[in-house]
CSV table of C-alpha atoms in Angstrom, one decimal:
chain,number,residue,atom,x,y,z
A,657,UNK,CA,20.7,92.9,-87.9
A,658,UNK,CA,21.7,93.0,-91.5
A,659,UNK,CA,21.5,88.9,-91.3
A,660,UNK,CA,18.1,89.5,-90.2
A,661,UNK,CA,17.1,92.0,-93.1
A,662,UNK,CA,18.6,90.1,-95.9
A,663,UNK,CA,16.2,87.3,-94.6
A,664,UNK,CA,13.7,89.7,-94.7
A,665,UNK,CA,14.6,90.4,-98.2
A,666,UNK,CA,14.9,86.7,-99.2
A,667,UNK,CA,11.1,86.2,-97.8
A,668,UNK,CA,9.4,88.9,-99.7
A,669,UNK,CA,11.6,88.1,-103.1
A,670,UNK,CA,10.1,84.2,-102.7
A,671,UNK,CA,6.8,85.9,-102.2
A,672,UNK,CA,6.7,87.7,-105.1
A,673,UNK,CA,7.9,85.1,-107.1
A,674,UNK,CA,5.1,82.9,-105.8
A,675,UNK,CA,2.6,85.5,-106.4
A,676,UNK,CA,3.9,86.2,-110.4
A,677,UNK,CA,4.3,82.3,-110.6
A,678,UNK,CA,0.4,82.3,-109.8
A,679,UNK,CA,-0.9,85.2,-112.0
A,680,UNK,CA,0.9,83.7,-114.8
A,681,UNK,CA,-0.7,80.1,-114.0
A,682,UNK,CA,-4.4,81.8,-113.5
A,683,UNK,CA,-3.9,83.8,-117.1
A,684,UNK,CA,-2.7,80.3,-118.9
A,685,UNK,CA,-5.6,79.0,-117.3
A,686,UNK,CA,-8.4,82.0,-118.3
A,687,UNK,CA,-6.4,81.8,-122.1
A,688,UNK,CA,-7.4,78.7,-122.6
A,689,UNK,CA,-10.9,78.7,-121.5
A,690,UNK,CA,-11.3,81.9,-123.4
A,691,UNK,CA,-10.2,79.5,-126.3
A,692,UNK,CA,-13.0,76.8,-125.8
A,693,UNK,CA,-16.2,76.8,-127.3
A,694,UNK,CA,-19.3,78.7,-125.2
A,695,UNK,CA,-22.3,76.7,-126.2
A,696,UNK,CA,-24.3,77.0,-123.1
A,697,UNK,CA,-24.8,78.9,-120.3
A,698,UNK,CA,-23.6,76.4,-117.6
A,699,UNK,CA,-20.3,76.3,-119.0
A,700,UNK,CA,-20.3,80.0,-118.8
A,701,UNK,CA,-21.2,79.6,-114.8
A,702,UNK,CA,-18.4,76.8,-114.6
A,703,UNK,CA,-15.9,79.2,-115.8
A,704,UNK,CA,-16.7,81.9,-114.0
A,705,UNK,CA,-16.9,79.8,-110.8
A,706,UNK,CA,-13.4,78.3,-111.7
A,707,UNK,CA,-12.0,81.9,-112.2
A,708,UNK,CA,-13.2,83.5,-108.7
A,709,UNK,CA,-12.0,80.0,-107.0
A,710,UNK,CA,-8.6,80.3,-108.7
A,711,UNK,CA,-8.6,83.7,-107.7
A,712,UNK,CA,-9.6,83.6,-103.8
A,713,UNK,CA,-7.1,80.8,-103.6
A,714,UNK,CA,-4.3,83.1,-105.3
A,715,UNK,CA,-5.7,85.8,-102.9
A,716,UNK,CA,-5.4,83.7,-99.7
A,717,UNK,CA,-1.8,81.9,-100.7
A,718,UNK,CA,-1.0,85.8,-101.4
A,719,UNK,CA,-2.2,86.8,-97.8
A,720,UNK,CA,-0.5,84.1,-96.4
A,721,UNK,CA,3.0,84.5,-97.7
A,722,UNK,CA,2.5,88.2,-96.7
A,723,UNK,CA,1.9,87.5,-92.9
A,724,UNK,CA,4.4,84.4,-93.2
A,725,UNK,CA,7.0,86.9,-94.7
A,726,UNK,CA,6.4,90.3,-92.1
A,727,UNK,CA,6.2,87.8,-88.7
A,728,UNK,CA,9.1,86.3,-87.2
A,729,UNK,CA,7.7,83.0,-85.5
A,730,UNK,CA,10.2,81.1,-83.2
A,731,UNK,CA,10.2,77.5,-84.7
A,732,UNK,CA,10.8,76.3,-81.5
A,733,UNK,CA,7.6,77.6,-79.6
A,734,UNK,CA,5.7,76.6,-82.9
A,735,UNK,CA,6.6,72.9,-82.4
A,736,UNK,CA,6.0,73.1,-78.6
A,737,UNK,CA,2.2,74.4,-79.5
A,738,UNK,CA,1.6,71.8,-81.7
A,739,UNK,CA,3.2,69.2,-80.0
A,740,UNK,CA,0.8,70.3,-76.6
A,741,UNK,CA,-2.6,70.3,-78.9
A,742,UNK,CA,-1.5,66.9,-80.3
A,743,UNK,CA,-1.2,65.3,-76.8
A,744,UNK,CA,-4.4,67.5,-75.8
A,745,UNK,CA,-6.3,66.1,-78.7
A,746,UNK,CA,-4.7,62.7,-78.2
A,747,UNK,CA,-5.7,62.8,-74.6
A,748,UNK,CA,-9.3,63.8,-75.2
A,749,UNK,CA,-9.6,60.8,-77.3
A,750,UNK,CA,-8.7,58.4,-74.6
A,751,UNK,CA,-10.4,59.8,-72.2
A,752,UNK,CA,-13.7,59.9,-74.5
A,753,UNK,CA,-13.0,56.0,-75.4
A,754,UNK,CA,-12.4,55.5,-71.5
A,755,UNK,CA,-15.8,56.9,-71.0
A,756,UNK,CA,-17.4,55.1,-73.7
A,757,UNK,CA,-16.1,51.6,-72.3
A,758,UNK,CA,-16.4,52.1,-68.6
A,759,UNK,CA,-19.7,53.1,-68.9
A,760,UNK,CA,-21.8,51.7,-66.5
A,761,UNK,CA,-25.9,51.9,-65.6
A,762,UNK,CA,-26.5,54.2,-62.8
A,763,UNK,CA,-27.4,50.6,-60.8
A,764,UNK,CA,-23.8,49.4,-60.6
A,765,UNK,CA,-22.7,52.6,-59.8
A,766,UNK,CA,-24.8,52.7,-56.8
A,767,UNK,CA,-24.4,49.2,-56.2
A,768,UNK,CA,-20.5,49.9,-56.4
A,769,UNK,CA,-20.7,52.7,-54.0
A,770,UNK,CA,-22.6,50.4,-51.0
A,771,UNK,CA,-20.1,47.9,-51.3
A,772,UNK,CA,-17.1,50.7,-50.9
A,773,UNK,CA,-19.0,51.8,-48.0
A,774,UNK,CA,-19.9,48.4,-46.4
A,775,UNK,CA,-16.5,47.7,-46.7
A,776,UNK,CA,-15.0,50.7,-45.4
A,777,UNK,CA,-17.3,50.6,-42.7
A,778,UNK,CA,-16.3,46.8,-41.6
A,779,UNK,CA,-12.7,47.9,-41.7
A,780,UNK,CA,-13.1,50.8,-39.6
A,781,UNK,CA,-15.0,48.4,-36.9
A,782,UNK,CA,-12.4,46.2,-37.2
A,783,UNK,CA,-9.7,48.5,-36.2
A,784,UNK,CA,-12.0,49.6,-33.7
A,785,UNK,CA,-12.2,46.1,-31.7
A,786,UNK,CA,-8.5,45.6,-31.9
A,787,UNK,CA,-7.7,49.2,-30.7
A,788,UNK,CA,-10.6,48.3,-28.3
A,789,UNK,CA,-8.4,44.7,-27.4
A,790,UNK,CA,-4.9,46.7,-26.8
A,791,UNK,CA,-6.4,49.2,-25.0
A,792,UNK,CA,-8.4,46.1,-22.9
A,793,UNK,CA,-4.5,44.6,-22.6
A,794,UNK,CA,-3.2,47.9,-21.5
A,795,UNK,CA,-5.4,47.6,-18.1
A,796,UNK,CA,-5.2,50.5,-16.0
A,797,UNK,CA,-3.0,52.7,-18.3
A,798,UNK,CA,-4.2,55.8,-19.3
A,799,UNK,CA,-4.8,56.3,-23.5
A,800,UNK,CA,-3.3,59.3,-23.5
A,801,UNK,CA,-0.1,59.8,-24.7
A,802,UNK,CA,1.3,62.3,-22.7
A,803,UNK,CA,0.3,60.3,-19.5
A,804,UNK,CA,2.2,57.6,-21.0
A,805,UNK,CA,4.5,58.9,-21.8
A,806,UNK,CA,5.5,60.9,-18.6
A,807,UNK,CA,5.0,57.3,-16.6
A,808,UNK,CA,7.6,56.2,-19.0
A,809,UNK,CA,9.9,58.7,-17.8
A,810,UNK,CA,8.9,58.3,-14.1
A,811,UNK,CA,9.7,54.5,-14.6
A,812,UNK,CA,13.1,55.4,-16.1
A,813,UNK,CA,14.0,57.6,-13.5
A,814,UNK,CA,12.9,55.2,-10.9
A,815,UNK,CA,15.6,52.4,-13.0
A,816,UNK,CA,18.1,55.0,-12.8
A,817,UNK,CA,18.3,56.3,-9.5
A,818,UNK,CA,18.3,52.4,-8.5
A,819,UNK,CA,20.6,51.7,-10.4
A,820,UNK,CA,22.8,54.6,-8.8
A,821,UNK,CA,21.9,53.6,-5.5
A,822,UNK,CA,23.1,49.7,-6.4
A,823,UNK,CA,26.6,51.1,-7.8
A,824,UNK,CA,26.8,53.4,-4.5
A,825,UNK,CA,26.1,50.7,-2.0
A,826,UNK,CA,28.9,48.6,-4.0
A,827,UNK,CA,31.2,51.4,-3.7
A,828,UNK,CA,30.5,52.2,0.1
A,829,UNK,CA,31.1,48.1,0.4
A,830,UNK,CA,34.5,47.8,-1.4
A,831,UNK,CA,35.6,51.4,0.9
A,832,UNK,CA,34.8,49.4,4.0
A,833,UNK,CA,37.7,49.0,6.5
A,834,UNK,CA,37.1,45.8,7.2
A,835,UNK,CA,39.8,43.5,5.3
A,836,UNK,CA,39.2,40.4,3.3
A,837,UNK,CA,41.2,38.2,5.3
A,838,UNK,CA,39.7,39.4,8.7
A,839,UNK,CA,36.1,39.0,7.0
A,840,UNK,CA,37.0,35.6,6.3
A,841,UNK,CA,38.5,34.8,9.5
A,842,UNK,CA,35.2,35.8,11.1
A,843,UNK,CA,33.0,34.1,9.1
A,844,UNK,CA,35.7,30.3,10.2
A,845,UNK,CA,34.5,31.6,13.8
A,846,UNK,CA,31.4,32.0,13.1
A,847,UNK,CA,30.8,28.3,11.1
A,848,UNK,CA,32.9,26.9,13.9
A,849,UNK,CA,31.0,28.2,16.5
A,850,UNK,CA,27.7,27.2,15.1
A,851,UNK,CA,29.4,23.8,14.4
A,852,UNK,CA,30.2,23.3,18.1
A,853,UNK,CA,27.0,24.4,19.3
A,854,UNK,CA,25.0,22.5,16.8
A,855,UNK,CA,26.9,19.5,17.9
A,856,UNK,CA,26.8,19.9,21.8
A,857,UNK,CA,22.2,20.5,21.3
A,858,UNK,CA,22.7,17.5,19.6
A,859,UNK,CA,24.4,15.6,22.1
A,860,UNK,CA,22.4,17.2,25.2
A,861,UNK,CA,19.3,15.9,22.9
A,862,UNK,CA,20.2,12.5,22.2
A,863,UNK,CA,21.2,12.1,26.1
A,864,UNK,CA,17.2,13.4,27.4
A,865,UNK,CA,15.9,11.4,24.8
A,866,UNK,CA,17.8,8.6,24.3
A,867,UNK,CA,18.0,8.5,20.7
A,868,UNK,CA,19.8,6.1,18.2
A,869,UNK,CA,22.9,6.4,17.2
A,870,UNK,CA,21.8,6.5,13.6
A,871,UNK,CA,19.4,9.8,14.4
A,872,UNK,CA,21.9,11.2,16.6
A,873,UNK,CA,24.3,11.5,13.6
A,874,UNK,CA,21.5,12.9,11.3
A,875,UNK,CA,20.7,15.6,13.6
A,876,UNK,CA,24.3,16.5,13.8
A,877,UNK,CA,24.3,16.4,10.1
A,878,UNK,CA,21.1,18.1,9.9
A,879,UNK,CA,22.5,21.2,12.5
A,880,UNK,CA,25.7,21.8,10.6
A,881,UNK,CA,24.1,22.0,7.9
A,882,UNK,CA,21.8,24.8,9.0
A,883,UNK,CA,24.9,26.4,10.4
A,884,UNK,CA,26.9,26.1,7.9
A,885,UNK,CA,23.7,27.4,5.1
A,886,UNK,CA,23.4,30.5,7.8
A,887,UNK,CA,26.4,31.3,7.7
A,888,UNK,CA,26.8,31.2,4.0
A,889,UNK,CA,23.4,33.5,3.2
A,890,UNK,CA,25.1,35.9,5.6
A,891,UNK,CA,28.3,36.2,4.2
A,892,UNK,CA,26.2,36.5,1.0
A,893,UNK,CA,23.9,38.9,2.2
A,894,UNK,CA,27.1,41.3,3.6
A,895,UNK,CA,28.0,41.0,-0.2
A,896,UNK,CA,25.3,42.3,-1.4
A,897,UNK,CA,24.0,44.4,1.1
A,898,UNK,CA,20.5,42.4,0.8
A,899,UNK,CA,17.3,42.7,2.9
A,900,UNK,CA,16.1,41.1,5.5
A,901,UNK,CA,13.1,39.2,3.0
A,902,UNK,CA,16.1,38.4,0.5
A,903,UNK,CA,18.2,37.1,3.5
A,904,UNK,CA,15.8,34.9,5.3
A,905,UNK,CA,14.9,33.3,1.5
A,906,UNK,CA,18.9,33.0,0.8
A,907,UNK,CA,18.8,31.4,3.9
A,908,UNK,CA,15.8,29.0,3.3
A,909,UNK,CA,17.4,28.2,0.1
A,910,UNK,CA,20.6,27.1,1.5
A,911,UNK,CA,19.4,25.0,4.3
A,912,UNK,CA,17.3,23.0,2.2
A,913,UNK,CA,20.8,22.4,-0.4
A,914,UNK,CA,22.7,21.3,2.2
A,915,UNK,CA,20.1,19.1,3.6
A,916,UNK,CA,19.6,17.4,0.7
A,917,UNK,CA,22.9,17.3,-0.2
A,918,UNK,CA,23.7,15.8,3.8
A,919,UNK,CA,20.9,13.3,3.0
A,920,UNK,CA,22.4,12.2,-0.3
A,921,UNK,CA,25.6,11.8,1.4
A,922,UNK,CA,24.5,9.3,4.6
A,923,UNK,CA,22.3,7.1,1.8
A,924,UNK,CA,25.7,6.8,0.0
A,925,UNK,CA,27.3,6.0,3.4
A,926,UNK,CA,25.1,3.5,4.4
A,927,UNK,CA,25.1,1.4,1.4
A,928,UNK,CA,27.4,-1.9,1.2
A,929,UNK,CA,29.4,-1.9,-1.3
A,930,UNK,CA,28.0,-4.5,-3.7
A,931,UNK,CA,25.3,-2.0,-3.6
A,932,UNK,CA,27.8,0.9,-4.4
A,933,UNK,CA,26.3,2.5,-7.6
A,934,UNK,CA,28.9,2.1,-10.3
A,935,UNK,CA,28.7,4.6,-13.2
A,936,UNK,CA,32.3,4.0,-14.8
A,937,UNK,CA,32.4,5.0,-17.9
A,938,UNK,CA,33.6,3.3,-20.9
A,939,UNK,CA,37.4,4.2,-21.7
A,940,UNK,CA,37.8,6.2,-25.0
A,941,UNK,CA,40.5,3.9,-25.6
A,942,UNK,CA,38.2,1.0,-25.5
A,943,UNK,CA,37.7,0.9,-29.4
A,944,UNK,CA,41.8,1.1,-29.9
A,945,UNK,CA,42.1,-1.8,-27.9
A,946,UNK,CA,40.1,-4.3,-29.2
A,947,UNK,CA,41.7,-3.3,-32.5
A,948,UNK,CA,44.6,-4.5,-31.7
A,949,UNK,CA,43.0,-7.7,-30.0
A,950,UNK,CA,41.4,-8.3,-33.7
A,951,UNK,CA,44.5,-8.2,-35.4
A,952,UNK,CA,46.5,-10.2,-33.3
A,953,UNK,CA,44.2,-13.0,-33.0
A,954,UNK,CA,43.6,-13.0,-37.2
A,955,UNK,CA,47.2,-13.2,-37.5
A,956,UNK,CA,48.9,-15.2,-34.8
A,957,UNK,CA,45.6,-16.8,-33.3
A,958,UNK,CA,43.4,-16.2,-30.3
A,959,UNK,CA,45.7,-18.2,-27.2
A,960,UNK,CA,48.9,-16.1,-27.8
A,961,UNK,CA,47.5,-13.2,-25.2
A,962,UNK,CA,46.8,-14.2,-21.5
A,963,UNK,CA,44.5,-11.3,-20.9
A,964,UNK,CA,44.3,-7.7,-22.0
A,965,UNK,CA,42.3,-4.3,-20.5
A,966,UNK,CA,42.6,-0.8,-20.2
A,967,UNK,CA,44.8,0.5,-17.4
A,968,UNK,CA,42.8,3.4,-15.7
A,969,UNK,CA,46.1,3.9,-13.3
A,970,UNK,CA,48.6,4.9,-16.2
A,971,UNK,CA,45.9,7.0,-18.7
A,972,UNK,CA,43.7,4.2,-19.8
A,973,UNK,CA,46.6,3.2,-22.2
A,974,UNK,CA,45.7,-0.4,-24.0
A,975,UNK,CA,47.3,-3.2,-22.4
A,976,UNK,CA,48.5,-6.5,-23.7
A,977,UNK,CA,49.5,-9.4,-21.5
A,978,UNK,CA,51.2,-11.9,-23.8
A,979,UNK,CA,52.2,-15.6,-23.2
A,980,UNK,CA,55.7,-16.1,-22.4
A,981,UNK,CA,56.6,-18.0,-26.2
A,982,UNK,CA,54.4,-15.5,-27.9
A,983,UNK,CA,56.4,-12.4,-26.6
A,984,UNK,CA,58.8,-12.0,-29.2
A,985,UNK,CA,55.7,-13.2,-32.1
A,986,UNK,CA,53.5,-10.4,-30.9
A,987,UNK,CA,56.3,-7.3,-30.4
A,988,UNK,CA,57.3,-8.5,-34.0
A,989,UNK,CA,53.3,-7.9,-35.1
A,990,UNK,CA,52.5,-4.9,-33.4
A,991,UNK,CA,55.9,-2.8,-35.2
A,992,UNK,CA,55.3,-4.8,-38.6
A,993,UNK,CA,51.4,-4.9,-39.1
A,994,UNK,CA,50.6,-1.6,-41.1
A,995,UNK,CA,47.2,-1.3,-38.9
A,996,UNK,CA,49.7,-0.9,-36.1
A,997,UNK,CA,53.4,0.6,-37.1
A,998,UNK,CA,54.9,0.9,-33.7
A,999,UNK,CA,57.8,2.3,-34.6
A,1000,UNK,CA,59.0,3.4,-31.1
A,1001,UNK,CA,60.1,2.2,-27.5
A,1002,UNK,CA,59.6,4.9,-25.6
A,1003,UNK,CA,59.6,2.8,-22.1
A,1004,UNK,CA,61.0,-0.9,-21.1
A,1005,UNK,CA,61.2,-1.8,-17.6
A,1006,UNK,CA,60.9,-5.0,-15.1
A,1007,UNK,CA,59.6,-5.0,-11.4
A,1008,UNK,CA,60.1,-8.3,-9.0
A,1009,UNK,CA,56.4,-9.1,-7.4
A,1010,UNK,CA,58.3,-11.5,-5.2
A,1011,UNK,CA,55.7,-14.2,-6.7
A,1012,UNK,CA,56.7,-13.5,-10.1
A,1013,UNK,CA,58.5,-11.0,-12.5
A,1014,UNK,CA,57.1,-9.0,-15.0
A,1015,UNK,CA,59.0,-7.1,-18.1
A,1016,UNK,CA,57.0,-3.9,-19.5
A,1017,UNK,CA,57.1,-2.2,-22.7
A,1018,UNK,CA,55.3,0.9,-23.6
A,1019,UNK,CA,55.3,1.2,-27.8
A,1020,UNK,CA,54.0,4.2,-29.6
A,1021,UNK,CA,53.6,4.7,-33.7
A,1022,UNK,CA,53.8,8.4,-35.0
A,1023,UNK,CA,52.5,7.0,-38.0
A,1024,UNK,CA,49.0,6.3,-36.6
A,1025,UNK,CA,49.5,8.6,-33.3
A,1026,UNK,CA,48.5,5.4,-30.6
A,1027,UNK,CA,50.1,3.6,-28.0
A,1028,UNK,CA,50.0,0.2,-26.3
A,1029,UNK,CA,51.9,-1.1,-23.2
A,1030,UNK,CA,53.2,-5.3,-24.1
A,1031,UNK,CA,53.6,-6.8,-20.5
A,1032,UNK,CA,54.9,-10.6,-19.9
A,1033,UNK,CA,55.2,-12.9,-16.5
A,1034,UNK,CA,58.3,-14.4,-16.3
A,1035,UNK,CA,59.3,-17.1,-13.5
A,1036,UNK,CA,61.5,-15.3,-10.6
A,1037,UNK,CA,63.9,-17.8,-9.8
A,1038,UNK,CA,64.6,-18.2,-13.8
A,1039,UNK,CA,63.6,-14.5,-15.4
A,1040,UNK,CA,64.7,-14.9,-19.4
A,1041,UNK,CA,62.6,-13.6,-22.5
A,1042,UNK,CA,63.6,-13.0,-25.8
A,1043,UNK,CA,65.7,-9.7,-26.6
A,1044,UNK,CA,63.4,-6.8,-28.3
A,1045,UNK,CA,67.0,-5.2,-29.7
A,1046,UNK,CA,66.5,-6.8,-33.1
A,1047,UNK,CA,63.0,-5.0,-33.2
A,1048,UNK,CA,64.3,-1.8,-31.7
A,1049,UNK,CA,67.6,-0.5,-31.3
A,1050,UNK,CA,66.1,1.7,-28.5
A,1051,UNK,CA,65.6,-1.4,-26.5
A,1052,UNK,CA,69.5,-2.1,-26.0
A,1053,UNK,CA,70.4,-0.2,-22.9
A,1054,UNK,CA,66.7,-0.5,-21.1
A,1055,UNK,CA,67.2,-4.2,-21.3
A,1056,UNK,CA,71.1,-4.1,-20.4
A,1057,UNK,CA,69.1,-2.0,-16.9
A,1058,UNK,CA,66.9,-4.5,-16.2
A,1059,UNK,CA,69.7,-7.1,-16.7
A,1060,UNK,CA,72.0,-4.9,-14.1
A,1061,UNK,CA,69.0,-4.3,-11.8
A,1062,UNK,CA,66.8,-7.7,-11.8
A,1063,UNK,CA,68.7,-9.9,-13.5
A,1064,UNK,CA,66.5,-10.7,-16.0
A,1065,UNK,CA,68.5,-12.4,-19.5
A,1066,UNK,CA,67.3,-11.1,-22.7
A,1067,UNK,CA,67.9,-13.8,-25.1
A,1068,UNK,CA,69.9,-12.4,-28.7
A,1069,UNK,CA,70.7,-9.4,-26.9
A,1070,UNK,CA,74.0,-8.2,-28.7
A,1071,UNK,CA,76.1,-6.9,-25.4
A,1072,UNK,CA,74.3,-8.6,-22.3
A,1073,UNK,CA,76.6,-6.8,-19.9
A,1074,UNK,CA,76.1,-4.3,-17.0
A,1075,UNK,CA,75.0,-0.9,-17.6
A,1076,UNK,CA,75.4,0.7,-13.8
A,1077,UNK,CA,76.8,-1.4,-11.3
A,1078,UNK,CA,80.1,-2.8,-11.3
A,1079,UNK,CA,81.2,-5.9,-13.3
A,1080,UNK,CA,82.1,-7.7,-10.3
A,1081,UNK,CA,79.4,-6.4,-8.8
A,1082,UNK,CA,77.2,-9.0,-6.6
A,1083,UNK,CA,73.7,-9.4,-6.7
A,1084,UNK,CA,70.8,-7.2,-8.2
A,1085,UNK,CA,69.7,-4.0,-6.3
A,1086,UNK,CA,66.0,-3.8,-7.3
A,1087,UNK,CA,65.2,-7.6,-6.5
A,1088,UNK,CA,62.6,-7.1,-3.2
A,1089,UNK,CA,65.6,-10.0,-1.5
A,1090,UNK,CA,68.4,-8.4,-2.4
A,1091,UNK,CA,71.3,-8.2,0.3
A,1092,UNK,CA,74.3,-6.6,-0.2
A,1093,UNK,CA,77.6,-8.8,-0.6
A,1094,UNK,CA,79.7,-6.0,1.2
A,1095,UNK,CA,77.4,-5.0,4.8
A,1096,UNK,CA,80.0,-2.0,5.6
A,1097,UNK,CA,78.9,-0.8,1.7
């Protein structure tokens, strides 16, 4: 409070200093017209005009710094006020200018109005006609909602309880006392049955009628197969607990299957086979293979190989057959050549054709991760090749075998001697005329 009253005290002190200050100034002022000569009248009127100016002016500052200094006016609220009549003003002015430049003759107005309308109304008749379309779609529904919406829930209800009645009838199925192996026993009856029968109304046929031989063995065909597609839609139809529509069309479906299939098969049979349809496939290995053929023949010619193919018996591995005097030239190529790198013997045997002999070796390069098998003929009554130790240490005892077994000489082998048998041991075992030296052995 006593902040407040020495405020006060401040205010009414500058307000009486103002007031002085401006008593003094209007006296200076009178003093020195007083001082000036009065020749006329007007400046007589000019004074006095000047005097009760400076005097309503001293009057109102002297009112004003009296209400200024008795009222407390929040600064805060004061700003607020002005700051709302400056945006009212400031607003008014827009909106006057905004007026002033969308002005338009009553015409356009109008003119504007129609086309609002016009266009309202074509969008409402639009979305008429394609309410009009769905509800056209919809067919017999009903547009109310509530209808809709309680067929929805009749519909669901309707999925529901099937679906309740599906997972029961599975249930009561899998409780039956029936076992699996008795079910499937009955159904072996029952094809065999049907087998037998269909085959004895076949025979009984082809006697009254005295068919072909060719149409006797269709209509066998023909009748197991409708026994066989019977009995299959019925073991189905036990499965699944179906109806009697579903099992008649599970049972169309299945006779015609196996009739076509049964069809399909006595075409095939009858066929010779230079009419056999052949549909073998080309070996993946195919590419690998004739590889290797390109590199042997740039680098050791095109007559060193008798033949080569792709063995579908052993895994389609690549196969080379090389000439006798190119053996050693070509095993030397195949672990040298950096396209090839076989760097393994993973297999080296010999087997007696009577006619001839024949030494195979199966090669594989973990550099590249491919194999190829290196076969040679050799003459039976004279079986000698050139050693593959030299190449490959792995070769040693695999050749000293097929010396032990066949007899076969491996030419710059470093220990030609035998690896199972005996040293005095007579004969070769695996030759296809061997006889043993020793019967009671």
């Amino acid at each position: 409070m006593s902040d407040e009253k020495d405020l006060q005290q401040l205010k009414r002190e500058a307000a009486q200093k103002a007031k002085e200050a401006a008593l003094k100034k209007l006296a200076e002022k009178q003093a020195k017209q007083e001082n000036l000569p009065s020749d006329s009248g007007d400046l007589a009127k000019q004074k006095a005009a000047a005097a009760a100016k400076a005097k309503a002016a001293a009057l109102a500052k002297q009112k004003a710094q009296e209400a200024k200094a008795n009222e407390t006016i929040d600064d805060a609220s004061l700003a607020k006020q002005k700051a709302a009549a400056a945006a009212k003003a400031k607003a008014a002015a827009l909106a006057k200018q905004k007026a002033k430049e969308t002005a338009e003759p009553a015409d356009e107005a109008a003119l504007a109005k129609q086309k609002a309308a016009a266009a309202a109304k074509a969008k409402a008749a639009a979305l008429a006609k394609q309410k009009a379309k769905q509800a056209e779609g919809a067919g017999n529904e009903s547009a109310d909602d509530l209808a809709l919406a309680k067929q929805k829930a009749v519909a669901a209800a309707k999925a529901k309880a099937a679906a309740l009645a599906k997972q029961k009838a599975k249930q009561a199925e899998g409780a039956e006392n029936e076992s699996t192996d008795d079910l499937a026993l009955a159904k072996q009856k029952a094809v065999a049955a049907a087998k037998a029968k269909a085959a004895a109304l076949a025979k009984q046929k082809a006697k009254t009628e005295g068919a072909p031989a060719d149409d006797l063995a269709k209509q066998k065909a023909d009748a197991v197969a409708k026994a066989k597609a019977a009995a299959a839609a019925k073991a189905k139809a036990s499965r699944e607990n179906l109806s009697d529509d579903e099992l008649a069309k599970e049972k169309a479906k299945a006779i015609a299957a196996a009739k076509a299939k049964a069809a399909a098969a006595a075409k095939a049979k009858k066929l010779t086979p230079d009419e056999q349809p052949q549909q073998e496939e080309p070996s993946p290995n195919e590419p690998i293979l004739n590889k290797y053929v390109k590199v042997i023949g740039e680098q050791l010619g095109k007559d060193v190989l008798e033949e080569y193919y792709i063995n579908r018996l052993s895994k389609d591995v690549p196969t080379l057959v090389a000439k006798r005097e190119s053996y050693l030239a070509i095993a030397k190529l195949l672990k040298e050549h950096e396209e090839l790198a076989f760097d393994y013997v993973s297999e080296l045997h010999g087997t007696d054709f009577q006619t001839h002999m024949e030494m195979y070796v199966y090669l594989f390069s973990y550099v590249h991760r491919h194999t190829v098998v290196l076969k040679v003929k050799l003459d039976r009554d004279k079986p000698e090749i050139d050693s593959l130790e030299p190449l490959w240490k792995g070769a040693d005892w695999p050749e000293r075998e097929a010396f032990d077994l066949l007899g076969i000489h491996f030419s710059g082998h470093p220990n030609l001697t035998r690896i199972m048998m005996p040293d005095d041991w007579v004969g070769h075992p695996l030759r296809k005329d061997y006889e043993p030296y020793d019967v009671e052995v």
